[in-house]
GROMACS .gro file of C-alpha atoms in nm:
model
  263
    1UNK     CA    1  -8.495  -9.807   1.944
    2UNK     CA    2  -8.483  -9.742   1.574
    3UNK     CA    3  -8.167  -9.732   1.364
    4UNK     CA    4  -8.180  -9.352   1.335
    5UNK     CA    5  -8.198  -9.301   1.712
    6UNK     CA    6  -7.911  -9.542   1.765
    7UNK     CA    7  -7.698  -9.357   1.507
    8UNK     CA    8  -7.776  -9.023   1.674
    9UNK     CA    9  -7.672  -9.160   2.015
   10UNK     CA   10  -7.342  -9.294   1.879
   11UNK     CA   11  -7.268  -8.964   1.704
   12UNK     CA   12  -7.341  -8.764   2.020
   13UNK     CA   13  -7.113  -8.989   2.227
   14UNK     CA   14  -6.831  -8.955   1.979
   15UNK     CA   15  -6.869  -8.576   1.972
   16UNK     CA   16  -6.863  -8.564   2.352
   17UNK     CA   17  -6.546  -8.773   2.363
   18UNK     CA   18  -6.387  -8.548   2.097
   19UNK     CA   19  -6.472  -8.234   2.292
   20UNK     CA   20  -6.332  -8.385   2.611
   21UNK     CA   21  -6.010  -8.486   2.437
   22UNK     CA   22  -5.974  -8.141   2.282
   23UNK     CA   23  -6.030  -7.979   2.621
   24UNK     CA   24  -5.760  -8.200   2.779
   25UNK     CA   25  -5.513  -8.115   2.500
   26UNK     CA   26  -5.591  -7.742   2.526
   27UNK     CA   27  -5.551  -7.748   2.904
   28UNK     CA   28  -5.220  -7.933   2.879
   29UNK     CA   29  -5.088  -7.686   2.623
   30UNK     CA   30  -5.193  -7.392   2.837
   31UNK     CA   31  -5.025  -7.545   3.142
   32UNK     CA   32  -4.703  -7.598   2.947
   33UNK     CA   33  -4.716  -7.240   2.821
   34UNK     CA   34  -4.767  -7.105   3.175
   35UNK     CA   35  -4.475  -7.313   3.299
   36UNK     CA   36  -4.254  -7.188   3.015
   37UNK     CA   37  -4.346  -6.827   3.088
   38UNK     CA   38  -4.271  -6.883   3.457
   39UNK     CA   39  -3.929  -7.025   3.371
   40UNK     CA   40  -3.863  -6.728   3.140
   41UNK     CA   41  -3.954  -6.486   3.419
   42UNK     CA   42  -3.717  -6.663   3.659
   43UNK     CA   43  -3.435  -6.650   3.403
   44UNK     CA   44  -3.493  -6.278   3.344
   45UNK     CA   45  -3.498  -6.207   3.716
   46UNK     CA   46  -3.177  -6.401   3.777
   47UNK     CA   47  -3.000  -6.231   3.488
   48UNK     CA   48  -3.119  -5.889   3.601
   49UNK     CA   49  -2.976  -5.944   3.949
   50UNK     CA   50  -2.649  -6.067   3.797
   51UNK     CA   51  -2.626  -5.764   3.568
   52UNK     CA   52  -2.695  -5.522   3.851
   53UNK     CA   53  -2.439  -5.691   4.072
   54UNK     CA   54  -2.184  -5.674   3.792
   55UNK     CA   55  -2.254  -5.307   3.732
   56UNK     CA   56  -2.242  -5.222   4.101
   57UNK     CA   57  -1.904  -5.386   4.159
   58UNK     CA   58  -1.616  -5.137   4.147
   59UNK     CA   59  -1.403  -5.139   3.835
   60UNK     CA   60  -1.038  -5.211   3.890
   61UNK     CA   61  -0.884  -5.014   3.607
   62UNK     CA   62  -0.519  -5.081   3.543
   63UNK     CA   63  -0.300  -4.774   3.508
   64UNK     CA   64   0.068  -4.692   3.478
   65UNK     CA   65   0.292  -4.476   3.695
   66UNK     CA   66   0.502  -4.266   3.462
   67UNK     CA   67   0.613  -3.921   3.346
   68UNK     CA   68   0.367  -3.788   3.089
   69UNK     CA   69   0.491  -3.537   2.832
   70UNK     CA   70   0.297  -3.223   2.733
   71UNK     CA   71   0.347  -2.939   2.486
   72UNK     CA   72   0.228  -2.582   2.474
   73UNK     CA   73   0.316  -2.366   2.175
   74UNK     CA   74   0.382  -1.995   2.218
   75UNK     CA   75   0.051  -1.813   2.259
   76UNK     CA   76  -0.147  -2.128   2.337
   77UNK     CA   77  -0.367  -2.128   2.647
   78UNK     CA   78  -0.379  -2.501   2.721
   79UNK     CA   79  -0.158  -2.806   2.738
   80UNK     CA   80  -0.164  -3.067   2.461
   81UNK     CA   81  -0.067  -3.427   2.528
   82UNK     CA   82   0.242  -3.493   2.315
   83UNK     CA   83   0.196  -3.739   2.028
   84UNK     CA   84   0.568  -3.818   2.020
   85UNK     CA   85   0.839  -3.866   2.276
   86UNK     CA   86   1.063  -3.587   2.408
   87UNK     CA   87   1.361  -3.728   2.217
   88UNK     CA   88   1.194  -3.661   1.881
   89UNK     CA   89   0.978  -3.357   1.962
   90UNK     CA   90   1.147  -3.030   1.871
   91UNK     CA   91   0.982  -2.730   2.036
   92UNK     CA   92   1.029  -2.389   1.883
   93UNK     CA   93   1.172  -2.080   2.044
   94UNK     CA   94   0.914  -1.952   2.292
   95UNK     CA   95   0.736  -2.286   2.336
   96UNK     CA   96   0.672  -2.460   2.669
   97UNK     CA   97   0.710  -2.829   2.748
   98UNK     CA   98   0.571  -2.996   3.057
   99UNK     CA   99   0.626  -3.321   3.243
  100UNK     CA  100   0.387  -3.465   3.501
  101UNK     CA  101   0.447  -3.772   3.717
  102UNK     CA  102   0.120  -3.952   3.791
  103UNK     CA  103  -0.078  -4.274   3.763
  104UNK     CA  104  -0.286  -4.271   3.446
  105UNK     CA  105  -0.482  -4.528   3.248
  106UNK     CA  106  -0.411  -4.366   2.911
  107UNK     CA  107  -0.355  -4.028   2.745
  108UNK     CA  108  -0.720  -3.927   2.795
  109UNK     CA  109  -0.687  -3.991   3.167
  110UNK     CA  110  -0.341  -3.837   3.209
  111UNK     CA  111  -0.302  -3.550   3.458
  112UNK     CA  112  -0.169  -3.221   3.321
  113UNK     CA  113   0.122  -3.030   3.474
  114UNK     CA  114   0.011  -2.785   3.741
  115UNK     CA  115   0.124  -2.433   3.801
  116UNK     CA  116   0.235  -2.144   3.577
  117UNK     CA  117   0.313  -2.233   3.217
  118UNK     CA  118   0.359  -1.892   3.059
  119UNK     CA  119   0.682  -1.870   2.859
  120UNK     CA  120   0.722  -1.498   2.917
  121UNK     CA  121   0.713  -1.546   3.292
  122UNK     CA  122   0.934  -1.853   3.308
  123UNK     CA  123   1.204  -1.722   3.072
  124UNK     CA  124   1.187  -1.357   3.174
  125UNK     CA  125   1.539  -1.369   3.324
  126UNK     CA  126   1.698  -1.570   3.042
  127UNK     CA  127   1.796  -1.343   2.752
  128UNK     CA  128   1.775  -1.459   2.391
  129UNK     CA  129   2.099  -1.553   2.216
  130UNK     CA  130   2.188  -1.593   1.848
  131UNK     CA  131   2.204  -1.955   1.736
  132UNK     CA  132   2.000  -2.073   2.036
  133UNK     CA  133   1.638  -2.101   2.138
  134UNK     CA  134   1.467  -2.073   2.473
  135UNK     CA  135   1.220  -2.338   2.589
  136UNK     CA  136   1.020  -2.308   2.911
  137UNK     CA  137   1.014  -2.634   3.108
  138UNK     CA  138   0.744  -2.715   3.365
  139UNK     CA  139   0.819  -3.001   3.605
  140UNK     CA  140   0.535  -3.143   3.815
  141UNK     CA  141   0.643  -3.428   4.041
  142UNK     CA  142   0.283  -3.524   4.119
  143UNK     CA  143   0.123  -3.602   4.452
  144UNK     CA  144   0.184  -3.841   4.738
  145UNK     CA  145  -0.101  -4.057   4.610
  146UNK     CA  146   0.091  -4.117   4.288
  147UNK     CA  147   0.434  -4.157   4.447
  148UNK     CA  148   0.574  -4.511   4.458
  149UNK     CA  149   0.620  -4.491   4.836
  150UNK     CA  150   0.324  -4.253   4.891
  151UNK     CA  151   0.555  -3.989   5.038
  152UNK     CA  152   0.534  -3.623   4.950
  153UNK     CA  153   0.724  -3.567   4.623
  154UNK     CA  154   0.934  -3.260   4.536
  155UNK     CA  155   0.742  -2.941   4.471
  156UNK     CA  156   0.660  -2.844   4.111
  157UNK     CA  157   0.906  -2.605   3.953
  158UNK     CA  158   0.977  -2.426   3.628
  159UNK     CA  159   1.301  -2.376   3.437
  160UNK     CA  160   1.411  -2.193   3.123
  161UNK     CA  161   1.636  -2.399   2.897
  162UNK     CA  162   1.854  -2.223   2.641
  163UNK     CA  163   1.959  -2.486   2.389
  164UNK     CA  164   2.062  -2.522   2.026
  165UNK     CA  165   1.814  -2.432   1.754
  166UNK     CA  166   1.754  -2.794   1.655
  167UNK     CA  167   1.750  -2.931   2.012
  168UNK     CA  168   1.477  -3.173   2.117
  169UNK     CA  169   1.253  -3.150   2.421
  170UNK     CA  170   1.474  -3.416   2.582
  171UNK     CA  171   1.776  -3.191   2.526
  172UNK     CA  172   1.596  -2.900   2.692
  173UNK     CA  173   1.497  -3.122   2.983
  174UNK     CA  174   1.853  -3.251   3.026
  175UNK     CA  175   1.982  -2.893   3.035
  176UNK     CA  176   1.780  -2.805   3.344
  177UNK     CA  177   1.671  -3.124   3.526
  178UNK     CA  178   1.958  -3.373   3.555
  179UNK     CA  179   1.997  -3.649   3.645
  180UNK     CA  180   1.759  -3.818   3.403
  181UNK     CA  181   1.701  -4.191   3.396
  182UNK     CA  182   1.582  -4.398   3.099
  183UNK     CA  183   1.514  -4.770   3.064
  184UNK     CA  184   1.638  -4.999   2.788
  185UNK     CA  185   1.339  -4.905   2.571
  186UNK     CA  186   1.426  -4.533   2.599
  187UNK     CA  187   1.128  -4.466   2.827
  188UNK     CA  188   1.183  -4.166   3.054
  189UNK     CA  189   1.184  -4.309   3.407
  190UNK     CA  190   1.312  -4.027   3.630
  191UNK     CA  191   1.358  -3.650   3.615
  192UNK     CA  192   1.599  -3.480   3.854
  193UNK     CA  193   1.645  -3.823   4.010
  194UNK     CA  194   1.273  -3.869   4.085
  195UNK     CA  195   1.158  -4.135   4.139
  196UNK     CA  196   1.465  -4.323   4.253
  197UNK     CA  197   1.335  -4.659   4.131
  198UNK     CA  198   1.065  -4.798   3.901
  199UNK     CA  199   0.974  -4.717   3.546
  200UNK     CA  200   0.624  -4.719   3.403
  201UNK     CA  201   0.506  -4.998   3.632
  202UNK     CA  202   0.145  -5.112   3.616
  203UNK     CA  203  -0.072  -5.034   3.918
  204UNK     CA  204  -0.437  -5.032   4.018
  205UNK     CA  205  -0.548  -4.688   3.900
  206UNK     CA  206  -0.859  -4.688   4.121
  207UNK     CA  207  -0.653  -4.705   4.440
  208UNK     CA  208  -0.343  -4.511   4.335
  209UNK     CA  209  -0.458  -4.256   4.082
  210UNK     CA  210  -0.584  -4.003   4.332
  211UNK     CA  211  -0.446  -3.700   4.153
  212UNK     CA  212  -0.753  -3.644   3.940
  213UNK     CA  213  -0.851  -3.320   4.112
  214UNK     CA  214  -0.522  -3.143   4.065
  215UNK     CA  215  -0.480  -3.313   3.729
  216UNK     CA  216  -0.743  -3.078   3.597
  217UNK     CA  217  -0.516  -2.783   3.659
  218UNK     CA  218  -0.369  -2.718   3.322
  219UNK     CA  219  -0.323  -2.344   3.288
  220UNK     CA  220  -0.145  -2.053   3.448
  221UNK     CA  221  -0.179  -2.050   3.824
  222UNK     CA  222  -0.346  -2.390   3.808
  223UNK     CA  223  -0.671  -2.282   3.646
  224UNK     CA  224  -0.700  -2.477   3.326
  225UNK     CA  225  -0.969  -2.672   3.150
  226UNK     CA  226  -1.086  -3.012   3.264
  227UNK     CA  227  -0.824  -3.285   3.249
  228UNK     CA  228  -1.044  -3.532   3.066
  229UNK     CA  229  -1.065  -3.782   3.349
  230UNK     CA  230  -1.396  -3.936   3.266
  231UNK     CA  231  -1.651  -4.182   3.393
  232UNK     CA  232  -1.879  -3.965   3.605
  233UNK     CA  233  -2.238  -4.076   3.556
  234UNK     CA  234  -2.157  -4.310   3.266
  235UNK     CA  235  -2.277  -4.672   3.309
  236UNK     CA  236  -1.996  -4.924   3.324
  237UNK     CA  237  -1.935  -5.160   3.033
  238UNK     CA  238  -2.022  -5.454   3.260
  239UNK     CA  239  -2.361  -5.310   3.344
  240UNK     CA  240  -2.442  -5.231   2.982
  241UNK     CA  241  -2.335  -5.579   2.870
  242UNK     CA  242  -2.530  -5.747   3.148
  243UNK     CA  243  -2.848  -5.557   3.071
  244UNK     CA  244  -2.809  -5.638   2.702
  245UNK     CA  245  -2.785  -6.007   2.792
  246UNK     CA  246  -3.098  -5.981   3.004
  247UNK     CA  247  -3.294  -5.828   2.718
  248UNK     CA  248  -3.170  -6.079   2.461
  249UNK     CA  249  -3.218  -6.393   2.672
  250UNK     CA  250  -3.546  -6.271   2.814
  251UNK     CA  251  -3.683  -6.208   2.465
  252UNK     CA  252  -3.569  -6.553   2.356
  253UNK     CA  253  -3.741  -6.716   2.653
  254UNK     CA  254  -4.069  -6.534   2.587
  255UNK     CA  255  -4.053  -6.627   2.218
  256UNK     CA  256  -4.000  -6.992   2.309
  257UNK     CA  257  -4.292  -6.984   2.550
  258UNK     CA  258  -4.526  -6.836   2.290
  259UNK     CA  259  -4.410  -7.094   2.040
  260UNK     CA  260  -4.510  -7.374   2.279
  261UNK     CA  261  -4.842  -7.203   2.336
  262UNK     CA  262  -4.927  -7.196   1.963
  263UNK     CA  263  -4.861  -7.571   1.923
   0.00000   0.00000   0.00000
């Protein structure tokens, strides 16, 4: 065998070994990439199940059992949740104030007073007097579901308070619904002695706040606009957060797998 033939054989052998080594490296990289993608898929699946379980679990919203305070100026057709307490709010002559006992999470979830709220009807038998003003007062003691002992509360009623011109809503309430009870922080705890105990205690709103249906009754005769109790058809925060985590971690896993594949 001549030198040229020998050189050709050596070169061919080296090329074959190089191709074999390259094939082994390529196969190993592909196997690692497939394994990484499989792990990423498992992570995504696990996170998806966790997110769905989190979203499907019932939310235990914390609420408070208390007397909410509402205002309705003369001529208005709907209740407005008061932005100040009854001790500082000063309704005008011909205005209506309302109080509703219920379990609510916040002002957006609070149930409105039910029943008639028209000043002309409530104060029809109370004549005007110089140096005084008339304020219609609507008292809604809520439902058994919201009562501390789950017993039927007193029936809603209306009163017409004739008080001094600069009297507050609390003054008007005291004129027609004694005894009132306040706590040390001046929070209104009881109207006309109801409830006998407790004051703004925290409760599980999902199990106690069952007054949502009648809470929507905000106008005369109980036909007002929606109470603002929300949540119907809106994904929970847990579900949204869980799905966001799935997307983020899943994308990171896929990116890592592709990175291994390019090496």
